[in-house]
Coordinates of N, CA and C in Angstrom, one line a residue:
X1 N -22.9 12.1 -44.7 CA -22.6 13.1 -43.7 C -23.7 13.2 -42.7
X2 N -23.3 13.5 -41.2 CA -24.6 12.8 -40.8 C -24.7 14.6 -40.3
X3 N -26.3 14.9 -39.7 CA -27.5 16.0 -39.8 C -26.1 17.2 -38.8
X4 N -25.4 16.6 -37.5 CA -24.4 17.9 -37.1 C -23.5 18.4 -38.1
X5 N -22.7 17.3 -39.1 CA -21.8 17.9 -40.0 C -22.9 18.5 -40.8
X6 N -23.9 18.3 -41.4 CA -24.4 19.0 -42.3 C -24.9 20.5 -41.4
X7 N -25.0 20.4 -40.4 CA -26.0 21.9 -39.3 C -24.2 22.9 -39.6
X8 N -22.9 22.0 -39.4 CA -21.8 23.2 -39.0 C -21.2 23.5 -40.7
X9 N -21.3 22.3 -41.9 CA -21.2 22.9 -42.7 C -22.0 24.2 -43.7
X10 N -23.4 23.8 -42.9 CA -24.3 25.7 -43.5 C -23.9 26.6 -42.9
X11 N -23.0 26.4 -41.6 CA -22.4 27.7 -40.8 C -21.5 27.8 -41.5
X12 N -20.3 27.1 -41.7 CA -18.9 27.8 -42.1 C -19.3 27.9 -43.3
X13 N -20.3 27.6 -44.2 CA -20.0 28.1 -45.8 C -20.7 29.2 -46.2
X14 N -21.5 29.9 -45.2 CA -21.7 31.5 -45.2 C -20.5 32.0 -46.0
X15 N -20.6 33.0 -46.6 CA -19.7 34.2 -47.1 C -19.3 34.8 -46.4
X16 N -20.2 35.6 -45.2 CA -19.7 36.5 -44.1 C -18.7 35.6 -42.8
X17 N -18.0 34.8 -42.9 CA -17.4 33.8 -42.3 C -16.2 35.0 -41.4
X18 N -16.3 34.8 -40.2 CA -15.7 35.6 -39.3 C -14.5 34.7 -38.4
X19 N -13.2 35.1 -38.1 CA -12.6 34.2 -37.5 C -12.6 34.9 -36.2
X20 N -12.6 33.8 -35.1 CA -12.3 34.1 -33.8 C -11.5 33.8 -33.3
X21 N -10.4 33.1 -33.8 CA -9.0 32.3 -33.1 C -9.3 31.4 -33.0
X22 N -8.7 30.9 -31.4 CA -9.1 29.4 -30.8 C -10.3 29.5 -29.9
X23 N -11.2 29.5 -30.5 CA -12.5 29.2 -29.5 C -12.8 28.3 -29.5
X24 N -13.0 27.7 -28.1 CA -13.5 26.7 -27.5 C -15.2 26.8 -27.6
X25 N -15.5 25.4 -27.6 CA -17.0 25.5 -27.7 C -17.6 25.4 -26.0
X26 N -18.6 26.5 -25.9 CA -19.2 26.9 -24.4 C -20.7 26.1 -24.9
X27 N -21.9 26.6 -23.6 CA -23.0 26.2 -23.2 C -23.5 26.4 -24.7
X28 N -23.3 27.8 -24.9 CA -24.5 28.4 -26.5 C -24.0 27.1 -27.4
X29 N -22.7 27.1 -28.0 CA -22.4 26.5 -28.9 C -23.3 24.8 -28.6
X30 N -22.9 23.8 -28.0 CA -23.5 22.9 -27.6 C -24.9 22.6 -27.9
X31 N -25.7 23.7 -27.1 CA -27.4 23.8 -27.7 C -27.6 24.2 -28.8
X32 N -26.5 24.7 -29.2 CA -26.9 25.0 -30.8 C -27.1 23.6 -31.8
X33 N -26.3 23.1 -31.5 CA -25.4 21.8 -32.5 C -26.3 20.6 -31.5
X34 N -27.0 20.7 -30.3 CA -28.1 19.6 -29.9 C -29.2 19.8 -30.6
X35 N -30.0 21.1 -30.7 CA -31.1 21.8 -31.1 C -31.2 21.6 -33.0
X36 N -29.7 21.9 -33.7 CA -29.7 21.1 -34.9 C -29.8 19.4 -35.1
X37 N -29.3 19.0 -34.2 CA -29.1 17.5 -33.9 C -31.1 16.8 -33.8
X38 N -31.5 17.6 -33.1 CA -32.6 17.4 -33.2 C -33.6 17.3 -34.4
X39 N -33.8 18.9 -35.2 CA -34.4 19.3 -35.8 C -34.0 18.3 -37.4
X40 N -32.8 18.1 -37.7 CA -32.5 17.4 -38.3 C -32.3 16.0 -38.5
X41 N -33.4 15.2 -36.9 CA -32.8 14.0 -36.9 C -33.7 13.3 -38.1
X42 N -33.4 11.8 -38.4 CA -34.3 10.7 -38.9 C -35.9 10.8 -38.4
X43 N -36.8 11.6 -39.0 CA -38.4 10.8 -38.5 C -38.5 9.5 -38.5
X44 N -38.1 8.3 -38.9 CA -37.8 7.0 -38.4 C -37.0 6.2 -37.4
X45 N -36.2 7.2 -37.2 CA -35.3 7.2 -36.4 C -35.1 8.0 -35.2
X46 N -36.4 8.6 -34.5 CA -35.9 9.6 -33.6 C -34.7 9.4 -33.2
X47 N -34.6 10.2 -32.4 CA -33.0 10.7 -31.0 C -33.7 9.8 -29.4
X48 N -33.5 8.5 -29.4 CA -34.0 8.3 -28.0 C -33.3 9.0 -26.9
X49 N -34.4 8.7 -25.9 CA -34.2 10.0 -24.6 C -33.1 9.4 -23.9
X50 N -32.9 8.2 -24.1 CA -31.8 7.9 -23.3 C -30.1 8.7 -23.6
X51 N -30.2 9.0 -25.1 CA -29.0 9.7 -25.9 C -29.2 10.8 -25.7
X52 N -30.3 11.5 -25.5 CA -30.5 13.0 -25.2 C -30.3 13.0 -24.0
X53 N -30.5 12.5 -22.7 CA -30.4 12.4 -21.4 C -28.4 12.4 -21.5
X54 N -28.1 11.3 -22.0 CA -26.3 10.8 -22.2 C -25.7 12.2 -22.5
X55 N -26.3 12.9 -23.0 CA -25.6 13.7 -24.1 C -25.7 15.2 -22.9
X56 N -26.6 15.4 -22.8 CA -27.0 16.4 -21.4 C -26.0 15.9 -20.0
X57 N -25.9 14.5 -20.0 CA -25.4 14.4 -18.6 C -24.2 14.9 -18.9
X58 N -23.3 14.7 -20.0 CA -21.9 14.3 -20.9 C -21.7 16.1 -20.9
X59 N -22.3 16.8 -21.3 CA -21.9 18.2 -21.2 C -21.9 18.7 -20.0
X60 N -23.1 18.3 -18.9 CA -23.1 18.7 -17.7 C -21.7 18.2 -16.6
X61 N -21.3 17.4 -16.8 CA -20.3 16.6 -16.2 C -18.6 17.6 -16.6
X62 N -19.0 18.1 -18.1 CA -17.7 18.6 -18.7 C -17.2 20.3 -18.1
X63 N -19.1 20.9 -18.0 CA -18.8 22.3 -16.8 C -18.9 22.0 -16.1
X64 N -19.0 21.2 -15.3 CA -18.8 20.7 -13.8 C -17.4 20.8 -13.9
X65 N -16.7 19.8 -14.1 CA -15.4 20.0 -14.1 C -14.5 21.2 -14.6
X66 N -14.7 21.9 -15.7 CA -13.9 23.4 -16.3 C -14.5 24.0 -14.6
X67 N -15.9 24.3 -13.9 CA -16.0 25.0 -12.9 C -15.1 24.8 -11.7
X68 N -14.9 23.3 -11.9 CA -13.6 23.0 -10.5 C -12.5 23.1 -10.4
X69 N -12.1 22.9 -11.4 CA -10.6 23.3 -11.7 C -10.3 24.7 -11.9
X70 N -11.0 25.8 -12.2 CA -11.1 27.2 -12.1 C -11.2 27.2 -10.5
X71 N -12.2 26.4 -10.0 CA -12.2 27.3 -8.0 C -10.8 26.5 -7.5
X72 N -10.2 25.2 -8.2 CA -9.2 24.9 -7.7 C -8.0 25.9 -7.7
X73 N -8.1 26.4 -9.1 CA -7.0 27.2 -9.3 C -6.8 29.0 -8.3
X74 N -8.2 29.0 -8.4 CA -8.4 30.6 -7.0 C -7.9 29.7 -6.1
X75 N -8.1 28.5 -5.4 CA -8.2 28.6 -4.0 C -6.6 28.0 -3.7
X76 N -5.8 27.5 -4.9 CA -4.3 27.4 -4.9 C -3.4 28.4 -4.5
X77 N -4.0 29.6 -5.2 CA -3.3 31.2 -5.4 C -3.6 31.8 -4.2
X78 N -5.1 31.5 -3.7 CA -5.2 32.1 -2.3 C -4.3 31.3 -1.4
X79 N -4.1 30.4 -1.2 CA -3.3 29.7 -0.2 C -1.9 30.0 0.1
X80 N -1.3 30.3 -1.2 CA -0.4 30.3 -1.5 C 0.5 31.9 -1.3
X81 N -1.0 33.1 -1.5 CA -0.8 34.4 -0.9 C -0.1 34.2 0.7
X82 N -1.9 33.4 1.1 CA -2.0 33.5 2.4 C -1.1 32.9 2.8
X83 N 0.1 31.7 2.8 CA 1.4 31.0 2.9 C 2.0 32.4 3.1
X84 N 2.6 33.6 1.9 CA 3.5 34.1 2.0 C 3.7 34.9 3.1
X85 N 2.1 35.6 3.2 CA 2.4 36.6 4.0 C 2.5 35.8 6.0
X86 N 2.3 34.6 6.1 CA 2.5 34.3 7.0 C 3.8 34.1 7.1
X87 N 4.4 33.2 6.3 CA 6.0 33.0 5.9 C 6.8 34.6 6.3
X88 N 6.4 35.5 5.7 CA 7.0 37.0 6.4 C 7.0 37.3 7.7
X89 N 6.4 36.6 8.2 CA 6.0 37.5 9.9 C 7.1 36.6 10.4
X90 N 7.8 35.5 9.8 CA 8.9 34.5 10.7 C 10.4 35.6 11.0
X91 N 10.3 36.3 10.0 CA 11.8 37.0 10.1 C 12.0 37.6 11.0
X92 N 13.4 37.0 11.7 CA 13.4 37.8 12.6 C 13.6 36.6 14.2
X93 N 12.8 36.2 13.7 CA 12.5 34.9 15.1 C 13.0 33.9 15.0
X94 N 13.2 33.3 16.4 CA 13.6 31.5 16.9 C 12.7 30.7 16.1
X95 N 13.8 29.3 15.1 CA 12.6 28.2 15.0 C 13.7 27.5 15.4
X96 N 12.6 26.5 15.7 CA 13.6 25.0 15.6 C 13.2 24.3 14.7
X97 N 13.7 23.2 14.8 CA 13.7 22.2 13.2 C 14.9 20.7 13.5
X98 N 14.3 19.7 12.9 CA 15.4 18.8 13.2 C 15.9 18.3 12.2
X99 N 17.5 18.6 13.0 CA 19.0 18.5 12.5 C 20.0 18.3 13.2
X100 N 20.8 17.1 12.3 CA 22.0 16.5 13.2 C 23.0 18.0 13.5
X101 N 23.2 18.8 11.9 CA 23.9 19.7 11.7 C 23.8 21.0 12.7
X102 N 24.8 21.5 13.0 CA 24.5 22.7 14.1 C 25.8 23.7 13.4
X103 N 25.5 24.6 13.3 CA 26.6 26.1 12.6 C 26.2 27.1 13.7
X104 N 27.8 27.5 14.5 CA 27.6 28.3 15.6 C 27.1 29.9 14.8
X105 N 25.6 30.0 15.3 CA 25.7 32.0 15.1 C 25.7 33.0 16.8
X106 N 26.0 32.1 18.0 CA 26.3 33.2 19.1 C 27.0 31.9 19.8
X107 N 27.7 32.5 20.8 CA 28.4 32.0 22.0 C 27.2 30.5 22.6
X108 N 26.5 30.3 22.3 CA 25.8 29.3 23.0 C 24.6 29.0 22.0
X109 N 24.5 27.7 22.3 CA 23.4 26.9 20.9 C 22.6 26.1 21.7
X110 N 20.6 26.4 21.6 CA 19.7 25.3 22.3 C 20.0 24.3 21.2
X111 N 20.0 23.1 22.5 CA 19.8 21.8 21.8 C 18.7 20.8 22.4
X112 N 17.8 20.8 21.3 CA 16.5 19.5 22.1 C 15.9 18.7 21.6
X113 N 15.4 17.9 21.8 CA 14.4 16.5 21.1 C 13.2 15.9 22.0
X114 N 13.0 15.2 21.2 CA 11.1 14.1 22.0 C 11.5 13.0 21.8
X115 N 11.4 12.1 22.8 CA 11.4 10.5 22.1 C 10.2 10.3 23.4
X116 N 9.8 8.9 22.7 CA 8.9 8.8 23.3 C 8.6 8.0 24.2
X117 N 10.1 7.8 25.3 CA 9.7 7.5 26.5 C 10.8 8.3 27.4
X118 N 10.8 8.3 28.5 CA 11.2 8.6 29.4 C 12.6 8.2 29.5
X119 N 14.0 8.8 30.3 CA 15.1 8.4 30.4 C 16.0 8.7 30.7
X120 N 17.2 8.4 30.7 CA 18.4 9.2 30.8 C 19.2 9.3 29.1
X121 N 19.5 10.6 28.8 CA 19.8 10.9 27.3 C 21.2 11.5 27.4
X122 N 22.3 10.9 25.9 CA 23.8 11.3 26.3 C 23.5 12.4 25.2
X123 N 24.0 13.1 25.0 CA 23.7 13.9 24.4 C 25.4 14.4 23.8
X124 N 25.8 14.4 22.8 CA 27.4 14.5 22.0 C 27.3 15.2 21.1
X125 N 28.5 16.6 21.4 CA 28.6 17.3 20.0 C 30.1 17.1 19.5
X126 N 30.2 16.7 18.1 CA 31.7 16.7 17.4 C 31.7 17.9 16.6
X127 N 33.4 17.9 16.8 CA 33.7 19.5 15.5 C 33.5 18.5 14.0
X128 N 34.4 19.0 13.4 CA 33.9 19.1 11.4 C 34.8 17.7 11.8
X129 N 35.7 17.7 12.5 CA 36.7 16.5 12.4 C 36.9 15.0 13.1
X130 N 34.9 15.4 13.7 CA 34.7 13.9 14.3 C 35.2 13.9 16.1
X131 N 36.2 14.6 16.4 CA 36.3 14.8 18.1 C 35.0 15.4 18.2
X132 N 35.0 14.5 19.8 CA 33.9 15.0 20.9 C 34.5 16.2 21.8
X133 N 33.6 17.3 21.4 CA 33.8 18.6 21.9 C 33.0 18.9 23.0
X134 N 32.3 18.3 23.4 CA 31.1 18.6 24.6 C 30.2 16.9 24.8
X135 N 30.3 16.4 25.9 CA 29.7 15.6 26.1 C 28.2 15.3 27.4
X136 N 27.5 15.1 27.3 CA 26.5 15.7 28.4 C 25.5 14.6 28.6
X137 N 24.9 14.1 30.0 CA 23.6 13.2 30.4 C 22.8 13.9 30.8
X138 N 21.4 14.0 30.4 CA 20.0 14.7 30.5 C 19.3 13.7 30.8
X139 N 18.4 13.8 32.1 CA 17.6 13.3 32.4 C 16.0 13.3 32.0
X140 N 15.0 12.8 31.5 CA 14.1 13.7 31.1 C 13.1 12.8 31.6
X141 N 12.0 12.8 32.6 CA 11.0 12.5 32.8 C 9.4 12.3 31.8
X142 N 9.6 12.8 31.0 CA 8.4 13.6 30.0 C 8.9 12.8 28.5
X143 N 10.3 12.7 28.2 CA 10.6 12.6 27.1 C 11.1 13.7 26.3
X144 N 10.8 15.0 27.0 CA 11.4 16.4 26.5 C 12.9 16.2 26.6
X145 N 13.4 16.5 25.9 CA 14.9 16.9 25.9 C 15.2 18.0 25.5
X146 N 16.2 18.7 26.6 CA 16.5 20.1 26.2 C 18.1 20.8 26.7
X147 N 19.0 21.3 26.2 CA 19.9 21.7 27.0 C 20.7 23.1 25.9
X148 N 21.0 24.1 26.6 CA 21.9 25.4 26.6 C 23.2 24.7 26.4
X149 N 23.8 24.7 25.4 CA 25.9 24.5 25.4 C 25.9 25.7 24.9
X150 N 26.7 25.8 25.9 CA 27.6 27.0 26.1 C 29.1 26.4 24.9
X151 N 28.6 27.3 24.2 CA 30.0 27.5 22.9 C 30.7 28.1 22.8
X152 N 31.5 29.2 24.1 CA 32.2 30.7 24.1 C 34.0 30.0 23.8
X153 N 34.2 28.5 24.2 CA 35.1 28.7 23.4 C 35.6 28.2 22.2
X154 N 34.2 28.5 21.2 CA 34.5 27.6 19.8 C 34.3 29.3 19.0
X155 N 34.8 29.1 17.9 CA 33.9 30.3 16.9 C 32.6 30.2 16.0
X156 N 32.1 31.6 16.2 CA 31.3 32.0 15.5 C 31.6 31.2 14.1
X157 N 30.7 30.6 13.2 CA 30.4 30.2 12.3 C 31.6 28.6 12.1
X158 N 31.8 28.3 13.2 CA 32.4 26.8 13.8 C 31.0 25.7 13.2
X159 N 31.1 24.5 12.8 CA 29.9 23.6 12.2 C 30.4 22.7 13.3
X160 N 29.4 22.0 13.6 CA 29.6 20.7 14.7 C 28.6 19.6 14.3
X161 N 28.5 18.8 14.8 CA 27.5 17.6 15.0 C 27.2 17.2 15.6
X162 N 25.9 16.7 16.1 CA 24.8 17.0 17.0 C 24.2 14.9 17.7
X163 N 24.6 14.4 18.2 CA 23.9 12.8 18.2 C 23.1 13.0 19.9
X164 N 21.7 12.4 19.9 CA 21.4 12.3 21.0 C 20.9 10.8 20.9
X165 N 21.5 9.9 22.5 CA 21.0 8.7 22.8 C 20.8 7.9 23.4
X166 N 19.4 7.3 23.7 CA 18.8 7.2 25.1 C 20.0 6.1 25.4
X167 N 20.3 6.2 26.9 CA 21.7 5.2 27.6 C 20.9 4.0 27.7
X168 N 20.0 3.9 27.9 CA 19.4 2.2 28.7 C 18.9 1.7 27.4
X169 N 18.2 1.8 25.9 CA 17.5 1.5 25.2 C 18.6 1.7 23.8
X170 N 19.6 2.6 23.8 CA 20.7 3.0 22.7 C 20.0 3.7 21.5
X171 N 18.5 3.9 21.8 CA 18.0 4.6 20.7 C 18.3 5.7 20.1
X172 N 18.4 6.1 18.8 CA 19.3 7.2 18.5 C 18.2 8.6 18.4
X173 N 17.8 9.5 19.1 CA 16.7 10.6 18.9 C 17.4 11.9 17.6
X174 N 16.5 12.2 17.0 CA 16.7 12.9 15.6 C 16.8 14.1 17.0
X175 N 17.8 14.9 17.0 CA 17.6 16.2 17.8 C 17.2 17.6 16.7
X176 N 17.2 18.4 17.3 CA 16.5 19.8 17.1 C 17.5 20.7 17.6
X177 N 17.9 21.7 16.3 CA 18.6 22.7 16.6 C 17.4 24.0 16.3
X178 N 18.2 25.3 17.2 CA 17.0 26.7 17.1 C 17.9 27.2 16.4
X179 N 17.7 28.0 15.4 CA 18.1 29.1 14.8 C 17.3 30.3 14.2
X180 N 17.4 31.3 14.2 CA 17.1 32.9 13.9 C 16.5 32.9 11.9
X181 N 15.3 32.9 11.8 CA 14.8 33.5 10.4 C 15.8 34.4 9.8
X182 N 16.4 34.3 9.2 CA 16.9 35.6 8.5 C 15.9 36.5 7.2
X183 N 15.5 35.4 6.5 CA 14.7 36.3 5.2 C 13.8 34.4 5.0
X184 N 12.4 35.3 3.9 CA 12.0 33.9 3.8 C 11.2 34.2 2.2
X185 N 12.0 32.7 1.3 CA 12.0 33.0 -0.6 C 10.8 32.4 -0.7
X186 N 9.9 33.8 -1.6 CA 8.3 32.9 -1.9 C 8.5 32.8 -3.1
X187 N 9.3 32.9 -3.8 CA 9.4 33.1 -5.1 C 9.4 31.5 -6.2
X188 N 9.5 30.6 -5.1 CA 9.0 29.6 -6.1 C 8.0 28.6 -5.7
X189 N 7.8 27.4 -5.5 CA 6.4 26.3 -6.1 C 6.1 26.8 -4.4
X190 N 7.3 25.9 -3.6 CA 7.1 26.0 -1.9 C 8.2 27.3 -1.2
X191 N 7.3 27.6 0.0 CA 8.2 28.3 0.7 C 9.4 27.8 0.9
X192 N 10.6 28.8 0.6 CA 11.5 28.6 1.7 C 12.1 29.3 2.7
X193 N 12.9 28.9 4.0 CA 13.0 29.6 5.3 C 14.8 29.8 5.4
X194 N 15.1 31.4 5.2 CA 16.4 31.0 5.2 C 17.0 31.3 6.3
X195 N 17.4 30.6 7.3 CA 18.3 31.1 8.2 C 19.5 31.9 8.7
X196 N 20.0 32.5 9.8 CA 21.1 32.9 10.1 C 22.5 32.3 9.8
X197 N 22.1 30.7 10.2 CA 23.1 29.8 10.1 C 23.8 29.5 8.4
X198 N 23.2 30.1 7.6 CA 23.0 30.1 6.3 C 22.2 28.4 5.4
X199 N 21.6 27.7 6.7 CA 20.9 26.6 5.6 C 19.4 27.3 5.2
X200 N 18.6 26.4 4.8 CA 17.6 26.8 4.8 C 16.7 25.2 4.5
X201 N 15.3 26.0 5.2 CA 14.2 24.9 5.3 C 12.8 25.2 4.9
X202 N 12.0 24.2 4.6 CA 10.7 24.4 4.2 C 10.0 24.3 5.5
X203 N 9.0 25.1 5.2 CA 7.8 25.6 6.5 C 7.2 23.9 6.9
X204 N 7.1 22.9 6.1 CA 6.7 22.0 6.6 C 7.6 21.3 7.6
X205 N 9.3 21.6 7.6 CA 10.2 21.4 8.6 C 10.1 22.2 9.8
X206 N 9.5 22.6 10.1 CA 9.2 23.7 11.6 C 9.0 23.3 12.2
X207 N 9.4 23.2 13.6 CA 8.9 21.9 14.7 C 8.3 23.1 15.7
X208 N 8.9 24.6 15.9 CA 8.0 25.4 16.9 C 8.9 26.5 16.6
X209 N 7.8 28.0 17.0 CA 8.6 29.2 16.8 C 8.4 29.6 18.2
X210 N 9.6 30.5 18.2 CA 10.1 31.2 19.0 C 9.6 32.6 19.2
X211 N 9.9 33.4 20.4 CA 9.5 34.9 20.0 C 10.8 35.4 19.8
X212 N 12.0 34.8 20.1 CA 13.3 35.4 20.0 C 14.1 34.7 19.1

């Protein structure tokens, strides 16, 4: 039995033996069971310093890490506060976000994208059934793309499809629809943003807010 088992069997074979649950061994414990480790080593055999050093770095290394993972876990919770209550202040307001999908919530729907060059852009919306309901050429010097359809004669909560693409190049641009925050669920790992339109998206899908 070497000199630690012999240091923790004169502790547990006290009479007055107290239970504490599941305790983990901390700083005290450690120097206790080094300090025995010592006192009890071989006189022929000291403890070289290299093992005492090993054994110091080897605990030091082990609160180092329980310390990081503890400030990891505050600074998770704080982020995650500070996520929600920012997430709150969206309700209410214009985002955009890109999506082919468009679900009418008023008489008229922004539609816009970025590509990244300059051009002439066709810009096509179909109903649920694949006809072209609005067809349109946007010019865009910048690469902004942006245009107001006027939807007064489709309905309210009508779903369409959205394709924008450059004429001279055929490139297909991911477009961007705007829709209204309705409510926004903090209640699980990531935010979610739920819209008017009834989809919903993660804050990392936000391309820009609106004040309206």
């Amino acid at each position: 039995m070497s000199t630690i088992d012999n240091y923790i069997s004169g502790i547990t074979d006290s009479r007055d033996v107290k239970s504490y649950g599941d305790k983990s061994l901390d700083q005290n414990d450690f120097l206790k069971l080094l300090s025995a480790q010592l006192q009890h080593q071989d006189p022929m055999k000291p403890m070289e310093n290299g093992e005492f050093i090993a054994e110091m770095a080897q605990f030091s290394a082990l609160e180092n890490s329980k310390d990081l993972n503890a400030a990891f876990k505050d600074l998770n919770s704080s982020i995650i506060s500070s996520g929600s209550l920012q997430a709150s202040l969206l309700v209410g307001k214009s985002v955009s976000y890109e999506s082919s999908d468009l679900k009418l919530t008023s008489d008229s729907a922004n539609i816009s994208a970025k590509s990244t060059v300059a051009g002439k852009f066709r810009i096509q919306i179909s109903d649920s059934t694949g006809n072209i309901v609005s067809e349109s050429i946007v010019t865009s010097a910048s690469g902004d793309i942006s245009e107001n359809w006027d939807a007064s004669k489709h309905n309210i909560g009508d779903s369409f499809r959205v394709s924008i693409t450059n004429t001279e190049t055929l490139e297909e641009i991911i477009p961007r629809v705007t829709d209204k925050v309705k409510s926004v669920d903090v209640s699980g790992v990531d935010i979610v943003i739920k819209l008017q339109n009834g989809s919903q998206i993660g804050r990392n899908d936000l391309i820009e807010i609106l004040e309206k």
